[in-house]
Amino acid sequence: MIKTDVLVLGSGSAGLTFALEVAERSKLKVLVITKKDRSESNTNYAQGGIAGVMAPFDSFEAHIRDTLIAGAGLCHEDAVKVLVHEGPERIRDLMHRGASFTKNTGGTLHLGKEGGHSTNRIVHTKDLTGKEVERTLLDAVAAHPRIKVLENHYAVELISEHNLLKRSRKTRSCYGAYVLDDLTKKVHTAFARHAVMLATGGCGQVYMHSTNPQIATGDGISMAYRLGARIANMEFVQFHPTSLYAEGSRSYLITEAVRGAGGILLNLAGERFMVDYDERLELAPRDIVARAIDAELKKRGESHVLLDISHLRDKARKEFPNIYAKCLEYNIDITKGPIPVVPAAHYSCGGVVTDLNGRTDIARLYCCGEAAMTGVHGANRLASNSLLESLVFARRAAQDLVADGLGPSAPVDIRPWDDS
Ligand code: FAD
Ligand code: SIN
């Protein structure tokens, strides 16, 4: 049996932030269990950045309004307020941990723009923001003596009353998880003395065409569902409007920041079709642009549309060096011509229902990040609000857990995993 004080499932921005915040605020031992290599996560592939009110020309009211509009009337306003008000401080925390974000020549943060945002407010590291966030958090975790990371282990089931030898407890609680060691193919019992954090991300891989890496199979959401936790808004799967359409490419994302920087969408006849769909054109919220592209493809019987930034060639190369290099692999030079794109499944707006401190319906089970449904996204997440949500709510969950007092945990006898 593997034993720890706090068990964290997942090593993306949500899981790592929670692990750090718990370890730094207490004497608890934290074990992070993750499916593959520790950096393999949606977080690691994030491009555009993290939304936050970081400039004097911006305001909390504007960010809240943009989030509520993008969410199509289904966001929980209390959760949105928490997200927006606490966001800037969490971005600064990341900077204190060593994250390096792109700056203007004067040293202020370079703030990008994306669909649905009324102003420039996206903090980013060129077009590789997620890599920088993941690197920063993993470095901090590696330096912390009370956090351990176990790679290549899959949580396959959460442990609850029905897995105990003596079923004495009345409330539904979570005591850990059964985890499959992918190398030995053995299932171990991982017991958490105090709490379990579900930070296993979304389920983009349910779709054939997804921007998500292969880890995103919704494991945490289904495990929580099987335990009886409420799950909500799973019908709101966000499709990103622009993933690369090229022979042999696995739905590589072309960040919305390309449109924010001036990129335009054209059909194969060279018409700027967004004028027919929304007055905000290419910078309408993501669901509107994705549906417009889908409608255009169906109407015209075409396989893809075009995203053109070649009229801003210096900017294209300077601000999106990774996308420039990736497209060249497919003989597409973004400084000379348009990029063929199609929508692809991108983000799970729904998930395990939590309160504003990451608590689920199950005692001792927290959830945050893309696996959670905090209420901030409604029917459609505003661009770059996801990394922000991970940072804000992971910290709140850690605070909640530590503030709880953490008396001695009662011993429990857990049945070993039964292969049959
Ligand atoms: P993840 O980062 O996906 O981490 C989940 C972790 O759980 C992984 O470590 C995984 O291995 C592990 N895991 C899964 N199942 C199990 C299991 N059964 N057992 C053990 N471990 C498990 N959002 C933004 O805000 N800004 C952006 O610019 C942005 N760009 C994006 C670009 C791309 C290509 C993608 C795919 C997403 C982007 N997003 C962006 C969304 C954002 O990256 C994610 O929503 C966010 O990073 C989710 O963080 P997380 O920690 O909840 O999940
Ligand atoms: C992107 O860079 O377009 C993705 C941003 C996001 O998913 O928030």
CSV table of C-alpha atoms and ligand atoms in Angstrom, one decimal:
chain,number,residue,atom,x,y,z
A,1,MET,CA,0.0,0.0,0.0
A,2,ILE,CA,1.1,3.5,-0.9
A,3,LYS,CA,0.4,5.9,2.0
A,4,THR,CA,0.4,9.7,2.0
A,5,ASP,CA,-1.3,12.6,3.8
A,6,VAL,CA,-2.7,14.2,0.7
A,7,LEU,CA,-3.1,12.4,-2.7
A,8,VAL,CA,-3.2,14.5,-5.8
A,9,LEU,CA,-4.3,12.9,-9.1
A,10,GLY,CA,-2.8,14.8,-12.0
A,11,SER,CA,0.2,16.9,-12.6
A,12,GLY,CA,-1.1,19.8,-14.7
A,13,SER,CA,-1.5,23.4,-13.5
A,14,ALA,CA,-4.3,22.5,-11.1
A,15,GLY,CA,-2.7,19.5,-9.4
A,16,LEU,CA,0.7,21.0,-9.1
A,17,THR,CA,-0.6,24.3,-7.8
A,18,PHE,CA,-2.6,22.5,-5.2
A,19,ALA,CA,0.3,20.3,-4.2
A,20,LEU,CA,2.6,23.3,-3.7
A,21,GLU,CA,0.0,25.3,-1.8
A,22,VAL,CA,-0.7,22.5,0.6
A,23,ALA,CA,2.9,21.6,1.2
A,24,GLU,CA,3.9,25.3,1.7
A,25,ARG,CA,1.0,25.9,4.2
A,26,SER,CA,1.3,22.8,6.3
A,27,LYS,CA,3.6,19.9,7.3
A,28,LEU,CA,1.6,17.5,5.2
A,29,LYS,CA,3.2,15.0,2.8
A,30,VAL,CA,1.8,15.2,-0.7
A,31,LEU,CA,2.0,12.6,-3.3
A,32,VAL,CA,1.2,13.5,-6.9
A,33,ILE,CA,0.2,10.6,-9.1
A,34,THR,CA,0.2,11.1,-12.9
A,35,LYS,CA,-0.5,9.0,-15.9
A,36,LYS,CA,2.5,9.5,-18.0
A,37,ASP,CA,5.6,11.7,-17.9
A,38,ARG,CA,5.0,14.4,-15.2
A,39,SER,CA,4.8,17.2,-17.8
A,40,GLU,CA,2.3,15.5,-20.1
A,41,SER,CA,-0.9,17.4,-19.6
A,42,ASN,CA,-3.2,19.9,-21.4
A,43,THR,CA,-1.4,22.6,-19.4
A,44,ASN,CA,1.8,21.8,-21.2
A,45,TYR,CA,0.3,22.6,-24.6
A,46,ALA,CA,-1.5,25.8,-23.7
A,47,GLN,CA,-0.5,28.5,-26.2
A,48,GLY,CA,-2.4,31.8,-25.9
A,49,GLY,CA,-1.9,32.5,-22.2
A,50,ILE,CA,-3.6,33.4,-18.9
A,51,ALA,CA,-6.3,36.1,-18.7
A,52,GLY,CA,-6.0,38.6,-15.9
A,53,VAL,CA,-6.6,42.2,-15.1
A,54,MET,CA,-2.9,43.3,-15.1
A,55,ALA,CA,-3.1,46.7,-16.8
A,56,PRO,CA,-4.4,50.1,-15.6
A,57,PHE,CA,-6.6,50.4,-18.8
A,58,ASP,CA,-8.4,47.2,-17.7
A,59,SER,CA,-10.9,46.5,-14.9
A,60,PHE,CA,-12.4,43.6,-13.0
A,61,GLU,CA,-15.9,44.7,-14.2
A,62,ALA,CA,-14.8,44.3,-17.8
A,63,HIS,CA,-13.2,40.9,-17.3
A,64,ILE,CA,-16.3,39.7,-15.4
A,65,ARG,CA,-18.6,41.1,-18.1
A,66,ASP,CA,-16.6,39.4,-20.9
A,67,THR,CA,-16.6,36.1,-19.1
A,68,LEU,CA,-20.4,36.2,-18.5
A,69,ILE,CA,-21.1,37.1,-22.1
A,70,ALA,CA,-18.9,34.3,-23.4
A,71,GLY,CA,-20.6,31.8,-21.0
A,72,ALA,CA,-23.9,32.6,-22.7
A,73,GLY,CA,-25.8,33.4,-19.6
A,74,LEU,CA,-24.9,30.1,-17.8
A,75,CYS,CA,-21.9,31.2,-15.6
A,76,HIS,CA,-22.3,31.4,-11.9
A,77,GLU,CA,-21.5,35.0,-11.2
A,78,ASP,CA,-20.2,34.4,-7.7
A,79,ALA,CA,-17.6,32.0,-9.1
A,80,VAL,CA,-16.7,34.4,-11.9
A,81,LYS,CA,-16.1,37.2,-9.4
A,82,VAL,CA,-13.7,35.1,-7.4
A,83,LEU,CA,-11.9,34.0,-10.6
A,84,VAL,CA,-11.4,37.6,-11.8
A,85,HIS,CA,-10.6,39.2,-8.5
A,86,GLU,CA,-8.1,36.7,-7.3
A,87,GLY,CA,-6.6,36.0,-10.8
A,88,PRO,CA,-4.0,38.8,-10.9
A,89,GLU,CA,-2.5,37.8,-7.6
A,90,ARG,CA,-2.2,34.2,-8.8
A,91,ILE,CA,-0.4,35.3,-11.9
A,92,ARG,CA,2.0,37.2,-9.8
A,93,ASP,CA,2.5,34.1,-7.6
A,94,LEU,CA,3.6,32.3,-10.8
A,95,MET,CA,6.0,35.1,-11.6
A,96,HIS,CA,7.5,34.9,-8.1
A,97,ARG,CA,8.0,31.2,-8.6
A,98,GLY,CA,10.1,32.1,-11.7
A,99,ALA,CA,7.7,32.1,-14.6
A,100,SER,CA,9.0,34.3,-17.4
A,101,PHE,CA,6.3,36.0,-19.4
A,102,THR,CA,6.7,38.1,-22.5
A,103,LYS,CA,7.4,41.8,-21.8
A,104,ASN,CA,7.2,45.0,-23.7
A,105,THR,CA,10.4,46.9,-24.3
A,106,GLY,CA,9.7,49.1,-21.2
A,107,GLY,CA,9.5,46.0,-19.0
A,108,THR,CA,5.7,45.8,-18.6
A,109,LEU,CA,3.9,42.6,-19.4
A,110,HIS,CA,3.0,42.2,-23.1
A,111,LEU,CA,-0.8,41.6,-23.0
A,112,GLY,CA,-2.3,39.7,-25.9
A,113,LYS,CA,-5.9,39.7,-27.1
A,114,GLU,CA,-8.2,36.8,-27.8
A,115,GLY,CA,-11.9,36.2,-28.8
A,116,GLY,CA,-14.5,37.6,-26.4
A,117,HIS,CA,-12.1,39.9,-24.6
A,118,SER,CA,-12.9,43.6,-24.7
A,119,THR,CA,-9.3,44.5,-24.2
A,120,ASN,CA,-5.7,43.2,-24.2
A,121,ARG,CA,-5.4,41.1,-21.0
A,122,ILE,CA,-3.6,37.8,-21.9
A,123,VAL,CA,-0.4,37.2,-20.1
A,124,HIS,CA,1.8,34.9,-22.2
A,125,THR,CA,5.2,33.4,-23.0
A,126,LYS,CA,5.1,33.9,-26.8
A,127,ASP,CA,3.0,31.0,-28.1
A,128,LEU,CA,4.3,28.5,-25.5
A,129,THR,CA,2.7,29.7,-22.3
A,130,GLY,CA,1.7,26.3,-21.0
A,131,LYS,CA,5.2,24.9,-21.2
A,132,GLU,CA,6.5,27.8,-19.1
A,133,VAL,CA,3.7,27.4,-16.5
A,134,GLU,CA,4.3,23.6,-16.3
A,135,ARG,CA,8.1,24.1,-16.1
A,136,THR,CA,7.7,26.7,-13.3
A,137,LEU,CA,5.4,24.5,-11.2
A,138,LEU,CA,7.4,21.3,-11.8
A,139,ASP,CA,10.6,23.1,-10.7
A,140,ALA,CA,9.0,24.3,-7.5
A,141,VAL,CA,7.6,20.8,-6.9
A,142,ALA,CA,11.0,19.2,-7.4
A,143,ALA,CA,12.5,21.6,-4.9
A,144,HIS,CA,9.9,20.8,-2.2
A,145,PRO,CA,11.0,18.1,0.2
A,146,ARG,CA,7.5,17.0,1.1
A,147,ILE,CA,6.1,16.6,-2.4
A,148,LYS,CA,6.7,13.3,-4.3
A,149,VAL,CA,5.6,12.6,-7.9
A,150,LEU,CA,4.9,9.1,-9.2
A,151,GLU,CA,4.8,8.9,-13.0
A,152,ASN,CA,3.2,6.3,-15.2
A,153,HIS,CA,0.5,5.5,-12.7
A,154,TYR,CA,-3.1,5.6,-13.6
A,155,ALA,CA,-5.8,6.1,-11.0
A,156,VAL,CA,-8.5,3.6,-12.0
A,157,GLU,CA,-11.0,4.0,-9.1
A,158,LEU,CA,-11.5,6.2,-6.1
A,159,ILE,CA,-11.7,4.4,-2.8
A,160,SER,CA,-14.8,4.9,-0.7
A,161,GLU,CA,-16.9,3.2,2.0
A,162,HIS,CA,-17.6,0.2,-0.1
A,163,ASN,CA,-13.9,-0.6,-0.4
A,164,LEU,CA,-13.4,-0.7,3.3
A,165,LEU,CA,-13.3,-4.0,5.2
A,166,LYS,CA,-15.4,-2.5,8.0
A,167,ARG,CA,-18.1,-0.2,6.6
A,168,SER,CA,-18.7,1.9,9.7
A,169,ARG,CA,-18.9,5.4,8.3
A,170,LYS,CA,-22.2,6.9,7.2
A,171,THR,CA,-21.1,9.8,5.0
A,172,ARG,CA,-19.6,9.1,1.6
A,173,SER,CA,-15.9,9.8,1.8
A,174,CYS,CA,-12.9,9.3,-0.3
A,175,TYR,CA,-9.8,7.6,1.2
A,176,GLY,CA,-7.6,7.3,-1.8
A,177,ALA,CA,-7.4,5.6,-5.2
A,178,TYR,CA,-6.5,2.3,-6.8
A,179,VAL,CA,-3.7,3.1,-9.2
A,180,LEU,CA,-2.3,1.0,-12.0
A,181,ASP,CA,1.4,1.0,-12.4
A,182,ASP,CA,1.7,1.1,-16.1
A,183,LEU,CA,5.1,-0.5,-16.1
A,184,THR,CA,4.4,-3.6,-13.9
A,185,LYS,CA,0.7,-3.7,-14.7
A,186,LYS,CA,-0.1,-4.1,-11.0
A,187,VAL,CA,-2.9,-2.2,-9.3
A,188,HIS,CA,-1.8,-0.6,-5.9
A,189,THR,CA,-3.8,0.9,-3.2
A,190,ALA,CA,-3.0,4.6,-2.6
A,191,PHE,CA,-4.3,5.7,0.8
A,192,ALA,CA,-4.7,9.4,1.7
A,193,ARG,CA,-4.8,10.1,5.4
A,194,HIS,CA,-6.5,13.5,4.9
A,195,ALA,CA,-7.8,14.2,1.4
A,196,VAL,CA,-7.7,13.4,-2.3
A,197,MET,CA,-7.5,16.1,-5.1
A,198,LEU,CA,-8.9,15.2,-8.4
A,199,ALA,CA,-7.0,17.2,-11.0
A,200,THR,CA,-7.1,14.9,-13.9
A,201,GLY,CA,-8.2,17.4,-16.5
A,202,GLY,CA,-10.8,17.2,-19.3
A,203,CYS,CA,-12.0,14.6,-21.8
A,204,GLY,CA,-11.1,16.0,-25.3
A,205,GLN,CA,-9.9,12.6,-26.4
A,206,VAL,CA,-13.5,11.4,-26.5
A,207,TYR,CA,-13.5,13.1,-29.9
A,208,MET,CA,-11.7,12.0,-33.0
A,209,HIS,CA,-10.4,15.5,-33.7
A,210,SER,CA,-9.1,17.2,-30.5
A,211,THR,CA,-6.4,19.7,-29.6
A,212,ASN,CA,-5.9,17.7,-26.4
A,213,PRO,CA,-3.0,15.2,-25.8
A,214,GLN,CA,-3.8,11.6,-25.2
A,215,ILE,CA,-4.0,11.9,-21.4
A,216,ALA,CA,-7.3,13.8,-21.7
A,217,THR,CA,-9.8,10.9,-21.3
A,218,GLY,CA,-12.0,12.3,-18.5
A,219,ASP,CA,-10.9,9.6,-16.0
A,220,GLY,CA,-11.4,11.8,-13.0
A,221,ILE,CA,-14.8,12.9,-14.0
A,222,SER,CA,-16.0,9.3,-14.6
A,223,MET,CA,-14.4,8.1,-11.3
A,224,ALA,CA,-16.2,10.8,-9.4
A,225,TYR,CA,-19.4,10.0,-11.2
A,226,ARG,CA,-19.2,6.3,-10.3
A,227,LEU,CA,-18.8,7.4,-6.6
A,228,GLY,CA,-22.0,9.4,-6.8
A,229,ALA,CA,-20.6,12.9,-7.1
A,230,ARG,CA,-22.7,15.4,-9.1
A,231,ILE,CA,-21.4,16.1,-12.6
A,232,ALA,CA,-22.7,19.0,-14.6
A,233,ASN,CA,-22.5,20.8,-17.9
A,234,MET,CA,-20.9,17.9,-19.7
A,235,GLU,CA,-22.8,18.9,-22.8
A,236,PHE,CA,-20.8,22.0,-23.1
A,237,VAL,CA,-17.7,20.8,-24.9
A,238,GLN,CA,-15.8,23.7,-26.4
A,239,PHE,CA,-14.6,23.5,-30.0
A,240,HIS,CA,-11.6,25.6,-30.8
A,241,PRO,CA,-12.2,27.3,-34.1
A,242,THR,CA,-8.7,26.9,-35.5
A,243,SER,CA,-6.7,23.7,-35.5
A,244,LEU,CA,-4.3,23.0,-38.3
A,245,TYR,CA,-5.8,21.2,-41.2
A,246,ALA,CA,-2.8,19.4,-42.9
A,247,GLU,CA,-2.1,15.9,-44.0
A,248,GLY,CA,-0.6,14.0,-41.1
A,249,SER,CA,-1.2,16.7,-38.5
A,250,ARG,CA,-2.9,15.6,-35.2
A,251,SER,CA,-5.2,18.6,-34.6
A,252,TYR,CA,-2.4,21.0,-33.8
A,253,LEU,CA,-3.8,24.2,-32.2
A,254,ILE,CA,-3.3,27.6,-33.9
A,255,THR,CA,-3.8,29.9,-31.0
A,256,GLU,CA,-6.6,32.4,-30.9
A,257,ALA,CA,-4.0,35.0,-30.3
A,258,VAL,CA,-3.2,34.8,-34.0
A,259,ARG,CA,-6.7,36.3,-34.6
A,260,GLY,CA,-6.1,38.7,-31.7
A,261,ALA,CA,-3.0,39.9,-33.4
A,262,GLY,CA,-4.9,40.7,-36.6
A,263,GLY,CA,-5.3,37.3,-38.4
A,264,ILE,CA,-8.5,37.0,-40.5
A,265,LEU,CA,-10.6,34.0,-41.5
A,266,LEU,CA,-11.4,33.4,-45.2
A,267,ASN,CA,-13.3,30.7,-47.0
A,268,LEU,CA,-11.7,29.0,-50.0
A,269,ALA,CA,-13.2,31.7,-52.3
A,270,GLY,CA,-11.2,34.2,-50.3
A,271,GLU,CA,-14.2,35.8,-48.7
A,272,ARG,CA,-14.0,37.1,-45.1
A,273,PHE,CA,-17.1,35.2,-44.0
A,274,MET,CA,-17.3,36.3,-40.3
A,275,VAL,CA,-18.9,39.5,-41.5
A,276,ASP,CA,-22.0,37.4,-42.2
A,277,TYR,CA,-22.1,35.9,-38.6
A,278,ASP,CA,-21.1,38.4,-35.9
A,279,GLU,CA,-20.1,42.0,-35.7
A,280,ARG,CA,-17.2,41.1,-33.5
A,281,LEU,CA,-15.8,39.2,-36.6
A,282,GLU,CA,-12.9,36.9,-35.9
A,283,LEU,CA,-12.8,38.0,-32.2
A,284,ALA,CA,-16.4,36.9,-31.3
A,285,PRO,CA,-16.4,34.3,-28.5
A,286,ARG,CA,-15.1,30.9,-29.5
A,287,ASP,CA,-18.4,29.0,-29.8
A,288,ILE,CA,-19.7,31.6,-32.2
A,289,VAL,CA,-16.6,31.5,-34.5
A,290,ALA,CA,-16.4,27.7,-34.4
A,291,ARG,CA,-20.1,27.4,-35.3
A,292,ALA,CA,-19.6,30.0,-38.1
A,293,ILE,CA,-16.8,27.9,-39.6
A,294,ASP,CA,-18.8,24.8,-39.3
A,295,ALA,CA,-21.8,26.4,-41.1
A,296,GLU,CA,-19.5,27.8,-43.8
A,297,LEU,CA,-18.0,24.4,-44.4
A,298,LYS,CA,-21.4,22.7,-44.6
A,299,LYS,CA,-22.8,25.4,-46.8
A,300,ARG,CA,-19.9,25.4,-49.3
A,301,GLY,CA,-19.0,21.7,-49.1
A,302,GLU,CA,-15.4,22.5,-48.3
A,303,SER,CA,-13.0,20.7,-46.0
A,304,HIS,CA,-11.4,23.7,-44.2
A,305,VAL,CA,-11.2,27.4,-44.1
A,306,LEU,CA,-8.1,29.7,-44.1
A,307,LEU,CA,-6.6,31.8,-41.3
A,308,ASP,CA,-4.4,34.5,-42.8
A,309,ILE,CA,-1.8,36.5,-40.9
A,310,SER,CA,0.7,36.8,-43.8
A,311,HIS,CA,-0.1,40.6,-44.1
A,312,LEU,CA,1.6,41.0,-40.7
A,313,ARG,CA,4.6,38.9,-41.5
A,314,ASP,CA,7.1,40.3,-39.0
A,315,LYS,CA,4.6,40.1,-36.1
A,316,ALA,CA,3.6,36.6,-37.2
A,317,ARG,CA,7.1,35.3,-36.9
A,318,LYS,CA,8.1,37.2,-33.8
A,319,GLU,CA,5.0,36.5,-31.7
A,320,PHE,CA,4.3,33.0,-32.9
A,321,PRO,CA,7.7,31.4,-33.5
A,322,ASN,CA,6.5,27.9,-32.5
A,323,ILE,CA,3.5,28.0,-34.8
A,324,TYR,CA,5.6,29.4,-37.6
A,325,ALA,CA,8.1,26.5,-37.2
A,326,LYS,CA,5.3,23.8,-36.8
A,327,CYS,CA,3.5,25.0,-40.0
A,328,LEU,CA,6.8,24.9,-41.9
A,329,GLU,CA,7.0,21.2,-41.2
A,330,TYR,CA,3.9,21.0,-43.4
A,331,ASN,CA,5.3,23.3,-46.0
A,332,ILE,CA,3.0,26.1,-44.9
A,333,ASP,CA,4.8,29.5,-44.5
A,334,ILE,CA,2.5,31.6,-42.3
A,335,THR,CA,4.4,34.8,-43.4
A,336,LYS,CA,3.7,34.1,-47.0
A,337,GLY,CA,0.2,32.6,-47.2
A,338,PRO,CA,-2.8,31.5,-45.1
A,339,ILE,CA,-3.0,28.5,-42.7
A,340,PRO,CA,-5.7,25.8,-43.5
A,341,VAL,CA,-7.7,25.3,-40.3
A,342,VAL,CA,-10.8,23.5,-38.9
A,343,PRO,CA,-12.5,23.5,-35.5
A,344,ALA,CA,-11.5,20.7,-33.1
A,345,ALA,CA,-12.7,19.6,-29.6
A,346,HIS,CA,-10.8,21.6,-27.1
A,347,TYR,CA,-12.2,22.0,-23.6
A,348,SER,CA,-14.6,20.4,-21.2
A,349,CYS,CA,-16.6,23.3,-19.7
A,350,GLY,CA,-18.4,20.9,-17.4
A,351,GLY,CA,-17.1,18.4,-14.8
A,352,VAL,CA,-17.4,17.5,-11.2
A,353,VAL,CA,-19.5,20.0,-9.3
A,354,THR,CA,-17.5,21.9,-6.7
A,355,ASP,CA,-18.1,24.8,-4.3
A,356,LEU,CA,-15.9,27.8,-4.4
A,357,ASN,CA,-13.3,26.0,-2.3
A,358,GLY,CA,-13.0,22.9,-4.6
A,359,ARG,CA,-15.1,20.7,-2.4
A,360,THR,CA,-17.1,18.0,-4.1
A,361,ASP,CA,-20.2,16.2,-2.9
A,362,ILE,CA,-17.9,13.5,-1.4
A,363,ALA,CA,-16.2,14.2,1.9
A,364,ARG,CA,-12.4,14.4,1.6
A,365,LEU,CA,-12.6,14.6,-2.2
A,366,TYR,CA,-11.6,17.9,-3.8
A,367,CYS,CA,-11.6,18.7,-7.5
A,368,CYS,CA,-10.1,21.6,-9.5
A,369,GLY,CA,-9.0,22.6,-13.0
A,370,GLU,CA,-10.6,21.3,-16.2
A,371,ALA,CA,-12.1,18.3,-14.3
A,372,ALA,CA,-14.2,20.6,-12.2
A,373,MET,CA,-17.4,22.5,-12.7
A,374,THR,CA,-16.9,25.6,-10.5
A,375,GLY,CA,-19.4,27.6,-12.5
A,376,VAL,CA,-17.0,30.0,-14.1
A,377,HIS,CA,-17.4,28.9,-17.7
A,378,GLY,CA,-21.1,28.5,-18.2
A,379,ALA,CA,-21.8,27.2,-21.7
A,380,ASN,CA,-18.6,28.4,-23.3
A,381,ARG,CA,-15.3,29.3,-21.6
A,382,LEU,CA,-13.8,32.7,-22.3
A,383,ALA,CA,-10.3,32.3,-23.9
A,384,SER,CA,-7.4,31.9,-21.4
A,385,ASN,CA,-9.7,31.6,-18.4
A,386,SER,CA,-8.8,28.0,-17.9
A,387,LEU,CA,-5.2,28.3,-16.6
A,388,LEU,CA,-6.5,31.1,-14.5
A,389,GLU,CA,-9.2,28.8,-13.0
A,390,SER,CA,-6.7,26.1,-12.2
A,391,LEU,CA,-4.5,28.6,-10.3
A,392,VAL,CA,-7.3,30.4,-8.4
A,393,PHE,CA,-9.3,27.4,-7.3
A,394,ALA,CA,-6.4,25.1,-6.6
A,395,ARG,CA,-5.1,27.6,-4.1
A,396,ARG,CA,-8.5,28.1,-2.5
A,397,ALA,CA,-8.9,24.3,-2.1
A,398,ALA,CA,-5.5,24.1,-0.5
A,399,GLN,CA,-6.4,26.9,1.9
A,400,ASP,CA,-9.7,25.2,2.7
A,401,LEU,CA,-8.0,21.8,3.4
A,402,VAL,CA,-5.3,23.3,5.7
A,403,ALA,CA,-7.8,25.6,7.5
A,404,ASP,CA,-9.9,22.6,8.3
A,405,GLY,CA,-7.7,21.8,11.3
A,406,LEU,CA,-6.6,18.4,10.1
A,407,GLY,CA,-6.9,16.3,13.2
A,408,PRO,CA,-5.5,12.8,13.3
A,409,SER,CA,-7.1,10.7,10.6
A,410,ALA,CA,-9.0,7.6,11.6
A,411,PRO,CA,-7.3,4.3,10.5
A,412,VAL,CA,-9.1,2.6,7.7
A,413,ASP,CA,-8.7,-1.0,6.4
A,414,ILE,CA,-9.0,-0.9,2.7
A,415,ARG,CA,-9.7,-4.0,0.6
A,416,PRO,CA,-6.9,-4.7,-1.8
A,417,TRP,CA,-7.8,-4.3,-5.5
A,418,ASP,CA,-9.6,-7.3,-6.9
A,419,ASP,CA,-8.5,-8.0,-10.5
A,420,SER,CA,-11.6,-10.1,-11.2
B,1,FAD,P1,-4.2,19.0,-17.3
B,1,FAD,O1,-3.2,20.1,-17.5
B,1,FAD,O2,-4.8,18.3,-18.5
B,1,FAD,O3,-3.6,17.9,-16.3
B,1,FAD,C1,-4.3,16.7,-16.1
B,1,FAD,C2,-3.3,15.8,-15.4
B,1,FAD,O4,-4.0,14.6,-14.9
B,1,FAD,C3,-2.2,15.2,-16.3
B,1,FAD,O5,-1.0,15.2,-15.6
B,1,FAD,C4,-2.7,13.8,-16.6
B,1,FAD,O6,-1.6,12.9,-17.0
B,1,FAD,C5,-3.3,13.4,-15.3
B,1,FAD,N1,-4.2,12.3,-15.4
B,1,FAD,C6,-5.3,12.2,-16.2
B,1,FAD,N2,-6.0,11.1,-15.9
B,1,FAD,C7,-5.3,10.5,-14.9
B,1,FAD,C8,-5.4,9.3,-14.2
B,1,FAD,N3,-6.4,8.4,-14.5
B,1,FAD,N4,-4.5,9.0,-13.2
B,1,FAD,C9,-3.5,9.8,-13.0
B,1,FAD,N5,-3.3,11.0,-13.6
B,1,FAD,C10,-4.2,11.3,-14.6
B,1,FAD,N6,-6.2,27.4,-21.4
B,1,FAD,C11,-5.8,28.7,-21.1
B,1,FAD,O7,-6.3,29.2,-20.1
B,1,FAD,N7,-5.0,29.4,-22.0
B,1,FAD,C12,-4.5,28.8,-23.1
B,1,FAD,O8,-3.7,29.4,-23.8
B,1,FAD,C13,-4.8,27.5,-23.4
B,1,FAD,N8,-4.4,26.9,-24.5
B,1,FAD,C14,-4.6,25.6,-24.7
B,1,FAD,C15,-4.0,24.9,-25.8
B,1,FAD,C16,-4.2,23.5,-26.0
B,1,FAD,C17,-3.6,22.8,-27.2
B,1,FAD,C18,-5.0,22.8,-25.1
B,1,FAD,C19,-5.2,21.3,-25.2
B,1,FAD,C20,-5.6,23.4,-24.0
B,1,FAD,C21,-5.4,24.8,-23.8
B,1,FAD,N9,-6.0,25.5,-22.7
B,1,FAD,C22,-5.7,26.8,-22.5
B,1,FAD,C23,-6.7,24.8,-21.7
B,1,FAD,C24,-5.9,24.5,-20.5
B,1,FAD,O9,-4.6,24.1,-21.0
B,1,FAD,C25,-6.4,23.4,-19.7
B,1,FAD,O10,-7.7,23.5,-19.5
B,1,FAD,C26,-5.7,23.4,-18.3
B,1,FAD,O11,-4.3,23.4,-18.5
B,1,FAD,C27,-6.2,22.2,-17.5
B,1,FAD,O12,-5.3,22.1,-16.4
B,1,FAD,P2,-5.5,20.8,-15.4
B,1,FAD,O13,-4.4,20.8,-14.5
B,1,FAD,O14,-6.9,20.8,-14.9
B,1,FAD,O15,-5.5,19.5,-16.4
B,2,SIN,C1,-5.5,29.5,-27.6
B,2,SIN,O1,-4.4,29.8,-27.4
B,2,SIN,O2,-6.2,29.8,-28.6
B,2,SIN,C2,-6.2,28.6,-26.6
B,2,SIN,C3,-6.6,29.5,-25.5
B,2,SIN,C4,-7.5,28.8,-24.6
B,2,SIN,O3,-7.9,27.6,-24.8
B,2,SIN,O4,-7.9,29.5,-23.6
